[in-house]
Structures are given as structure tokens and as C-alpha cells.
mmCIF file of C-alpha atoms in Angstrom:
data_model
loop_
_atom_site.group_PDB
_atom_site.id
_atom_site.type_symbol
_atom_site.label_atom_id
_atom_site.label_comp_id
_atom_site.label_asym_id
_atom_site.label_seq_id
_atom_site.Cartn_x
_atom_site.Cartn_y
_atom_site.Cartn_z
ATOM 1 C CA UNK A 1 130.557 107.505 83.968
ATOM 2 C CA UNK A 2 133.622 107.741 85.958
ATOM 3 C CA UNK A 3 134.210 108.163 89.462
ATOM 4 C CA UNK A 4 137.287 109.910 91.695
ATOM 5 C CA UNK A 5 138.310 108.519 94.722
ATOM 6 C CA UNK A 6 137.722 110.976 97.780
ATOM 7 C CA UNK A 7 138.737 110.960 101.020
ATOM 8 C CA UNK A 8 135.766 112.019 102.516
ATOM 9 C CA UNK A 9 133.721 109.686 101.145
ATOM 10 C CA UNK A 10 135.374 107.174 102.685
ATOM 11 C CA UNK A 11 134.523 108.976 106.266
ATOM 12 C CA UNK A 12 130.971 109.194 105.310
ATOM 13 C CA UNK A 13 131.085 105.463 104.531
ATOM 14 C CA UNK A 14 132.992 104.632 108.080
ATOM 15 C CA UNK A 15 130.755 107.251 109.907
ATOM 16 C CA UNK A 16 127.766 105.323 108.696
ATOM 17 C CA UNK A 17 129.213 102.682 109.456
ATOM 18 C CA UNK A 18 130.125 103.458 113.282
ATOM 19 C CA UNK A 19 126.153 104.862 113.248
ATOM 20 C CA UNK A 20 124.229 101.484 111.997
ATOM 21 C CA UNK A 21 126.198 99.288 114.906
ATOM 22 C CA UNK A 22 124.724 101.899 117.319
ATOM 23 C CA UNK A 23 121.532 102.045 115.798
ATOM 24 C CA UNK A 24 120.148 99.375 114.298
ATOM 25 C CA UNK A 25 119.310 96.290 116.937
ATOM 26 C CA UNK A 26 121.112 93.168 116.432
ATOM 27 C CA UNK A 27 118.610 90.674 114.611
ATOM 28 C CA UNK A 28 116.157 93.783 113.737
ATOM 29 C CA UNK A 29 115.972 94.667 110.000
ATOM 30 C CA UNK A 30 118.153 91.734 108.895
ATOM 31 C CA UNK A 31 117.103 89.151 106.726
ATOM 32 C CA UNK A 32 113.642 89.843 107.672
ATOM 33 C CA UNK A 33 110.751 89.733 104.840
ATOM 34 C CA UNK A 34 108.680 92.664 104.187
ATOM 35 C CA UNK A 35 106.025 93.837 105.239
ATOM 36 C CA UNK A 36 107.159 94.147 109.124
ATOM 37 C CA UNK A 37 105.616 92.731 111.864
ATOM 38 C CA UNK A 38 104.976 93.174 115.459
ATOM 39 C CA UNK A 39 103.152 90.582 117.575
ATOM 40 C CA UNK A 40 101.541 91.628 120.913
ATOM 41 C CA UNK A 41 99.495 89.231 123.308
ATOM 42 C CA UNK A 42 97.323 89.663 125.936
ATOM 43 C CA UNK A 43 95.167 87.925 127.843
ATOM 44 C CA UNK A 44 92.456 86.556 125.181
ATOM 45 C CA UNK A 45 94.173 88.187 121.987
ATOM 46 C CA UNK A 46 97.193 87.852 119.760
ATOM 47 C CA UNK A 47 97.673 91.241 117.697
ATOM 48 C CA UNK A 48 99.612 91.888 114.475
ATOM 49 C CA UNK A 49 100.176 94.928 113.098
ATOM 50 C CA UNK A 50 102.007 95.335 110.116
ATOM 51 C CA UNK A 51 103.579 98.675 108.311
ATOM 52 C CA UNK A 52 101.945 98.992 105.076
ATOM 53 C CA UNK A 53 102.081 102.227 103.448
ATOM 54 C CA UNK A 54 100.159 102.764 100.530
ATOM 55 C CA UNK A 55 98.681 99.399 100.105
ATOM 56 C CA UNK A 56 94.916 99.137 99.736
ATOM 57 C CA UNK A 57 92.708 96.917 101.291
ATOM 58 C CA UNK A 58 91.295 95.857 98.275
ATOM 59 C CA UNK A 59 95.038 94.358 97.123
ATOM 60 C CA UNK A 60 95.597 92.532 100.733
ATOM 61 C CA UNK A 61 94.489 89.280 101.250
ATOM 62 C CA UNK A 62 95.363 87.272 104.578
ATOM 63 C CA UNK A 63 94.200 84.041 105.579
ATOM 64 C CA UNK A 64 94.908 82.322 108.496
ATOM 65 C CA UNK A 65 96.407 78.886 107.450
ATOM 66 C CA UNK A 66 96.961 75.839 109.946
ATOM 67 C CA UNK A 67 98.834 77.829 112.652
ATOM 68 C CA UNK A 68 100.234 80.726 110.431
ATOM 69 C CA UNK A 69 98.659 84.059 109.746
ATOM 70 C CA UNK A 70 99.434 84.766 105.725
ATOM 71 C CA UNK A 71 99.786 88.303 104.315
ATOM 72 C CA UNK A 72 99.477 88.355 100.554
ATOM 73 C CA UNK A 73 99.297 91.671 98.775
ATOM 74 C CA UNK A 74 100.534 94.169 96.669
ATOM 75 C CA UNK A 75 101.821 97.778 97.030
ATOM 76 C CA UNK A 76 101.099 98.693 93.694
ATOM 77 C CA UNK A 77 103.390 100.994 91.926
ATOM 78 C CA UNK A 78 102.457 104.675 91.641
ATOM 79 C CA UNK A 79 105.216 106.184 89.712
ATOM 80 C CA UNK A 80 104.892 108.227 86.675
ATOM 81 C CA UNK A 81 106.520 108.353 83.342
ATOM 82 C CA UNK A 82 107.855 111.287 84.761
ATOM 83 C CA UNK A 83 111.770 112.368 85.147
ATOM 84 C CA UNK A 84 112.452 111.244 89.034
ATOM 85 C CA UNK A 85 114.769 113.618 91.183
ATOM 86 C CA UNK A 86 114.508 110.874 93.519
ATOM 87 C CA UNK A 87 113.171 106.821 94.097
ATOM 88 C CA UNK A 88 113.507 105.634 97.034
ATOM 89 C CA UNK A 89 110.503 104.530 97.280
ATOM 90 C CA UNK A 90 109.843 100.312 96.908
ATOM 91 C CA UNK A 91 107.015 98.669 95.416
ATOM 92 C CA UNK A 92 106.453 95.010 94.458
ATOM 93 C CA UNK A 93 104.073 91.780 95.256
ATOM 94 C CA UNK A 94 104.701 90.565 98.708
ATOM 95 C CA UNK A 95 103.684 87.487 100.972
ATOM 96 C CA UNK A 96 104.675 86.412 104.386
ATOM 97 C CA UNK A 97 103.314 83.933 107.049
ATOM 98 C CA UNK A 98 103.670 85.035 110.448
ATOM 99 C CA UNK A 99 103.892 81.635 113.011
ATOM 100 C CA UNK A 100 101.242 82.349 115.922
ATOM 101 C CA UNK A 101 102.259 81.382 119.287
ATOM 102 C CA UNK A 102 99.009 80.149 119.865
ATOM 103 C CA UNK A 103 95.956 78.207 118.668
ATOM 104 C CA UNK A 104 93.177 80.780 117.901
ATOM 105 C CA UNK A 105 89.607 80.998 116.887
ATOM 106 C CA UNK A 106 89.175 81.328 113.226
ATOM 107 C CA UNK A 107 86.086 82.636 113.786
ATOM 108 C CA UNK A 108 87.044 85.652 115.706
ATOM 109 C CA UNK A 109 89.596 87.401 113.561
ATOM 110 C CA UNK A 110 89.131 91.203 113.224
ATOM 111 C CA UNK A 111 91.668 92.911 110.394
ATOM 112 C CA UNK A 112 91.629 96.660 110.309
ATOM 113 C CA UNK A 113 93.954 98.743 108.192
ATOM 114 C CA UNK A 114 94.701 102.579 108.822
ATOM 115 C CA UNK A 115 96.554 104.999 107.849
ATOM 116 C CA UNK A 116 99.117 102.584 105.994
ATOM 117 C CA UNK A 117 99.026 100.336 109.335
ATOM 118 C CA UNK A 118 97.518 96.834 109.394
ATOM 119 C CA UNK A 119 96.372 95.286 112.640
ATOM 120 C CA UNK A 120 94.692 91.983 112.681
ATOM 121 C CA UNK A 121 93.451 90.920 115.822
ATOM 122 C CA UNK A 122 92.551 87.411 116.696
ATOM 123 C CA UNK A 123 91.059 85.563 119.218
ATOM 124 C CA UNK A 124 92.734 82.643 121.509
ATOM 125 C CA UNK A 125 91.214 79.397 121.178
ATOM 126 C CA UNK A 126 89.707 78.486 124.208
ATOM 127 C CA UNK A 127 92.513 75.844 125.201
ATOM 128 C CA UNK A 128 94.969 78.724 124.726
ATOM 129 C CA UNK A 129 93.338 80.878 127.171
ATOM 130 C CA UNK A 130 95.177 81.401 130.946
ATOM 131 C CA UNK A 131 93.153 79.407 133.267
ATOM 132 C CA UNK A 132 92.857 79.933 137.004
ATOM 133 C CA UNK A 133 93.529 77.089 138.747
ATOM 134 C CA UNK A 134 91.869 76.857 142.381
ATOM 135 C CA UNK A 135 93.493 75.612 145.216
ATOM 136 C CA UNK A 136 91.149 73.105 147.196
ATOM 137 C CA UNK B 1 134.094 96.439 127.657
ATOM 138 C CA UNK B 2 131.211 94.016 125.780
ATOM 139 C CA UNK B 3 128.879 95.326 128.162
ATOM 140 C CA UNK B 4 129.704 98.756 127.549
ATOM 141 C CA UNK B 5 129.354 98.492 123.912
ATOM 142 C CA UNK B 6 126.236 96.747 124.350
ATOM 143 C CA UNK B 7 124.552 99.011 126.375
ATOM 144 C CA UNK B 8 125.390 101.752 124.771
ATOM 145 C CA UNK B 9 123.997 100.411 121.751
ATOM 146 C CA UNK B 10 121.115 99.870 123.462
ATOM 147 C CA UNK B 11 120.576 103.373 124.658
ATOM 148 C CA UNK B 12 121.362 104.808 120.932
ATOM 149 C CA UNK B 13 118.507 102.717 119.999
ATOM 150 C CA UNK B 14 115.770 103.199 122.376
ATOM 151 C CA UNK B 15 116.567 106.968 122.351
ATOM 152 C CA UNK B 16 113.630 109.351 122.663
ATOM 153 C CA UNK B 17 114.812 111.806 119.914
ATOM 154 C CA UNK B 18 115.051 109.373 117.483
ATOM 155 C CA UNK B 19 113.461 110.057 114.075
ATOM 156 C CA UNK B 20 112.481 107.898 111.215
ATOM 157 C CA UNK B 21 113.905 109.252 107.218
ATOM 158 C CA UNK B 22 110.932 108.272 105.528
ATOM 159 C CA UNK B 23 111.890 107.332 101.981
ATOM 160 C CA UNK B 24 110.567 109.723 99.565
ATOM 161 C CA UNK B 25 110.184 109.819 95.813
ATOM 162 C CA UNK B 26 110.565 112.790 93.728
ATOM 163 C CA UNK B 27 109.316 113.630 90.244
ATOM 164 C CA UNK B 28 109.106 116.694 88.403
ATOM 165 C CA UNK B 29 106.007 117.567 85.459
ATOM 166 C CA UNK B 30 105.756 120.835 83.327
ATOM 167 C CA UNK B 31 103.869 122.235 86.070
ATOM 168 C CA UNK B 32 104.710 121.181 89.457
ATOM 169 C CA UNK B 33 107.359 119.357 91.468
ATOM 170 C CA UNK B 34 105.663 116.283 93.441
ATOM 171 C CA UNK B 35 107.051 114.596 96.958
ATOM 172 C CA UNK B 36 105.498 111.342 97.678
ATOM 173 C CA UNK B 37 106.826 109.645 101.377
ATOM 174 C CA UNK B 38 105.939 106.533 102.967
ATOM 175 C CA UNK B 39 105.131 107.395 106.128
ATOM 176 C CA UNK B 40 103.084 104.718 107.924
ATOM 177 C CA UNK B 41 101.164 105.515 110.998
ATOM 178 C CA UNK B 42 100.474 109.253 110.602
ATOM 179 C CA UNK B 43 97.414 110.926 110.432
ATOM 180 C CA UNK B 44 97.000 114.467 109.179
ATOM 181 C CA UNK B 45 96.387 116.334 112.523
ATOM 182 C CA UNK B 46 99.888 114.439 113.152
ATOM 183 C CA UNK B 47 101.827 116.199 110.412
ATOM 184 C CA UNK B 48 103.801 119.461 110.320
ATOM 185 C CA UNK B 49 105.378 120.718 107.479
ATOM 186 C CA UNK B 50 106.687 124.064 107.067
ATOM 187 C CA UNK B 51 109.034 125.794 104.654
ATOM 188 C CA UNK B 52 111.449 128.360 105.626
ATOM 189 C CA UNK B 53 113.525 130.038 103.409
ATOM 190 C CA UNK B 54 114.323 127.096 100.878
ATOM 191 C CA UNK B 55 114.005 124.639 103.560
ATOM 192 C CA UNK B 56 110.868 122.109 103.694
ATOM 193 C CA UNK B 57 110.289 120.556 107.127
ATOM 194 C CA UNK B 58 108.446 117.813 106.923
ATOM 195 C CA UNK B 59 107.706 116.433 110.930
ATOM 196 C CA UNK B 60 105.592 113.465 111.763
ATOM 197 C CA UNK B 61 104.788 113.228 115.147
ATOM 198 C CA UNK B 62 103.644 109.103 115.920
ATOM 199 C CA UNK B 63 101.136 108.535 118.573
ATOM 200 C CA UNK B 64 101.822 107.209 121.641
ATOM 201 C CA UNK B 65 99.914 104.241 121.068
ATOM 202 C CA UNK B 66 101.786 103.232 118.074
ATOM 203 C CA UNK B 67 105.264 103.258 120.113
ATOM 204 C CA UNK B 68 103.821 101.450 122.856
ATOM 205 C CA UNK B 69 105.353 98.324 123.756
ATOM 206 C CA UNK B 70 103.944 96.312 126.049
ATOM 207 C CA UNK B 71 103.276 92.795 125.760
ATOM 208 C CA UNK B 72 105.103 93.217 122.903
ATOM 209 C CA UNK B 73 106.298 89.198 121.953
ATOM 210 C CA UNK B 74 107.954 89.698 118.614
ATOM 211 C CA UNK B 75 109.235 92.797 117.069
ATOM 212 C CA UNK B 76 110.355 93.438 113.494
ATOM 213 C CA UNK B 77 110.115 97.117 113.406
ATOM 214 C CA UNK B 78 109.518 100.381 115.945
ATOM 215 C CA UNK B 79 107.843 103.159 114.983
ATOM 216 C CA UNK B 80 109.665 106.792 115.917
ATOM 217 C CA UNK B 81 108.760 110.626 114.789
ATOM 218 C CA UNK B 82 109.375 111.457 111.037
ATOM 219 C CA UNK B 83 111.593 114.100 110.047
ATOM 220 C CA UNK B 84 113.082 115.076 106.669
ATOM 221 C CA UNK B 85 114.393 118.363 105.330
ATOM 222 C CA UNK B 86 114.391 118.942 101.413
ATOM 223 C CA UNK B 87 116.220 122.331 99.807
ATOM 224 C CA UNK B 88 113.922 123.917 97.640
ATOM 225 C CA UNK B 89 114.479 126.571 94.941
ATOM 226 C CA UNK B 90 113.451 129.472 94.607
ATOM 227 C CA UNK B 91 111.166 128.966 91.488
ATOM 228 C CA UNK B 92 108.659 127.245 93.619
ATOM 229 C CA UNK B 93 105.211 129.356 94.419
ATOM 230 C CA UNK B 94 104.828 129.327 97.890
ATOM 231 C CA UNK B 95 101.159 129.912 97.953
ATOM 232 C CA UNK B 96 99.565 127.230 96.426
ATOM 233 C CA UNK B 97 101.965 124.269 98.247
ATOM 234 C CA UNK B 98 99.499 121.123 98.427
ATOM 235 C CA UNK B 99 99.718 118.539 100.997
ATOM 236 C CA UNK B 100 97.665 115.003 100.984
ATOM 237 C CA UNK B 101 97.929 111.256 102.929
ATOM 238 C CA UNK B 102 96.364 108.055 101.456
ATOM 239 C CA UNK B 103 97.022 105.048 103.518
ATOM 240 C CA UNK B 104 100.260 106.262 104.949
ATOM 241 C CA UNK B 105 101.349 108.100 101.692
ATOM 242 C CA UNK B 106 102.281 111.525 102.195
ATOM 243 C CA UNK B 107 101.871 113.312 98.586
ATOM 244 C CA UNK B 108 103.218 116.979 98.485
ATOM 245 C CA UNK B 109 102.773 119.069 95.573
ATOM 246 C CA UNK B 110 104.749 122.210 94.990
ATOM 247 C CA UNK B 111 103.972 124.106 91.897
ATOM 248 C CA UNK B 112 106.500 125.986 89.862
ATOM 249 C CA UNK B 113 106.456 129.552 89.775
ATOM 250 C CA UNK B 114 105.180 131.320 86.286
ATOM 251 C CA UNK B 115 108.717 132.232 85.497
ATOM 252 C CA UNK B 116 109.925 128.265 85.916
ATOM 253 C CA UNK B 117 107.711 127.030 83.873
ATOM 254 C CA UNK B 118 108.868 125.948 80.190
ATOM 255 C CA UNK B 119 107.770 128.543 77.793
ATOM 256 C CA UNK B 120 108.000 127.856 73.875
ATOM 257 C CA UNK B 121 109.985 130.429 71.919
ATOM 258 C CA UNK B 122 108.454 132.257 69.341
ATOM 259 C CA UNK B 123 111.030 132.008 66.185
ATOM 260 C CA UNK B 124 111.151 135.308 63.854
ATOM 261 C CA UNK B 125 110.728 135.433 60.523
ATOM 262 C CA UNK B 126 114.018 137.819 59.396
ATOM 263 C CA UNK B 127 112.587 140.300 57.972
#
């Protein structure tokens, strides 16, 4: 296969360029491992959710290791021996540990995943908690 | 100047109309033509998808609490609308479009019309 050079090309190239600086957030989407993670706190909980489309609960398996929170899985393949108009699509083994900003209660971990989204909710220890302290 | 720059980058990225291109595969069988997209977060009372003309509309709209971001700590990704058009041809039947979600998988299958489909040809004897 051979390819001619085109002018416009190039402007797609340095339009799409000019559009990712805009777009993308500095530190967002670079060198980060799949799956993606966000981490919300509140009060008593730290909460992960993850994207995972098309992985099945049956081929996840985290475990909450020392102070990390480990996502194992697999988004398992579904293409066909079919002729593809398109792939853009990835698939693949993954793993990732996620560093809590806490201590929290192995005990009291709740995962849930819906609709290609995984949240895992889990508990603060108790010395993690916010305490009031009174004024005497 | 910095600040500018920085701001405005800012405001391209926390825009409102801002829509995710969900990758999407695309394979073709004897019979039908099938769309799979990644498209985590929706649910089906969240999806429109129309076709007009040769032009398939696929819109996710996200819920609210998906986008929410408060006490957010640490962010790797943020969820916006999907949106993708795909040109269709015309050998596509309309009627019989099928549209499913598994786990954030959108599948879409769009069967061929009779005339598209392959056909074997009859060879003649010469007579």
C-alpha cells in the first residue's frame, strides 16, 4: 500500500491537534492504567467507581490488599470471525491497585457493578473517621 | 496570556455540550450488519437512537448522578452524553433494526434488505 501526501490531512492532524490541548485535562488520560477510576469520600465512606463496559462480574475479582484496593479482571473479547468495517473496540486482561487515602474496614466493603460501571464502596476504619472534638 | 490559555482550556473541558465518541466495532455477516459500542453508564430508558434518511443517531443521555462531582478526591475519567452518527446504505431494512445493552455494551443489529443479501447464481447448462 502506498500513500499520497495531502494537504489537508495535515490540517486535520493540526486541527486535532489544537482540539486535544483544549480538551483533554492536563494529567487526565495520560499514562494512566485502565480501567479508570474515580475516588469520592465522604464522611464514613471512600467510593470507587470504575468504567467497565462489558466486563462481567463473574471475570472481576478485587481484593483489598494492605492499603490498596486491587482490580483484576478481564473484558473478554467478543469479536467474530467476521469481516470488521470497524475495531475500535479494546479488549485484554487488566489489573490495577488503586492507593486508598484511608485505613478502612475490610469487613464493610460493598462492590456493585451496573450497567458496565463498577462502584465499590468501603467503609472507614474507625480511626479514620472525623471526630468531634469538644471544647471544655 | 498563561492564564488565558489555561482557562480557556478549562472551560473547553468542563463544557456542558460536551459528548463522549463511544468506540464502536463494526462487523458485517450474510445477513445483517452488527454495531457493538462501549458505552458505560447508560441504561436503556437513557438511549435514543434514530435513523433518518441514511443517518443513525445514536444519543446517550448520562444521569446526573454519574456526572456529579462532589467530594470527588481523585479523578481519572468524567462521564459526558454519547453521541455518534454512522451513514447507512440504503440496503438496510428499516423495520426490523434491533437494539440491545449488556453491561454497558450497546449491540445494534441492522439487517440487510432481501435484495443485499448474497444470492448464489444458478449456472445454465447451454443448451
Amino acid at each position: 500500500m502506498y500513500t499520497t501526501y495531502d494537504v489537508f490531512d495535515e490540517m486535520v492532524h493540526l486541527r486535532d491537534l489544537v482540539d486535544r490541548f483544549f480538551t483533554e485535562a492536563p494529567g487526565l488520560r495520560r499514562n494512566v492504567e485502565y480501567p479508570y477510576v474515580n475516588l469520592k469520600e465522604n464522611n464514613d465512606e471512600v467510593i470507587i467507581t470504575s468504567l467497565l463496559p462489558g466486563v462481567k462480574a463473574d471475570s472481576l475479582n478485587i481484593q483489598l490488599i494492605d492499603n490498596s484496593l486491587v482490580l483484576e479482571g478481564e473484558k473478554k473479547s467478543d469479536v467474530q470471525d467476521k469481516p470488521y468495517i470497524r475495531k475500535e473496540r479494546v479488549f485484554g486482561r487488566f489489573q490495577k491497585a488503586v492507593r486508598l487515602p484511608y485505613r478502612v474496614d475490610g469487613d464493610k466493603i460493598e462492590a456493585v457493578l451496573k450497567d458496565g460501571i463498577l462502584t465499590v464502596k468501603l467503609a472507614k476504619a474507625e480511626e479514620a473517621r472525623p471526630k468531634k472534638i469538644e471544647i471544655r | 496570556m498563561a492564564n488565558e490559555v489555561k482557562k480557556m482550556r478549562k472551560d473547553a473541558y468542563n463544557c456542558e455540550e460536551c459528548v463522549i465518541v463511544p468506540p464502536a466495532d463494526i462487523y458485517e455477516t450474510a445477513e445483517e450488519f452488527v454495531i457493538k459500542a462501549d458505552m458505560p453508564g447508560i441504561r436503556r430508558e437513557d438511549l435514543d437512537i434514530t435513523l433518518e434518511k441514511n443517518q443513525l443517531d445514536i444519543y446517550g443521555r448520562v444521569d446526573q448522578a454519574l456526572t456529579n462531582e462532589e467530594n470527588l478526591k481523585y479523578g481519572e475519567y468524567r462521564l459526558h452524553n454519547y453521541h455518534r452518527t454512522f451513514v447507512v446504505g440504503d440496503g438496510i431494512d428499516r423495520e426490523k433494526i434491533n437494539a440491545t445493552l449488556d453491561n454497558g455494551v450497546l449491540t445494534l443489529t441492522l439487517p440487510k434488505s432481501e435484495k443485499l443479501k448474497p444470492r448464489r447464481i444458478e449456472i445454465k447448462a447451454e443448451a
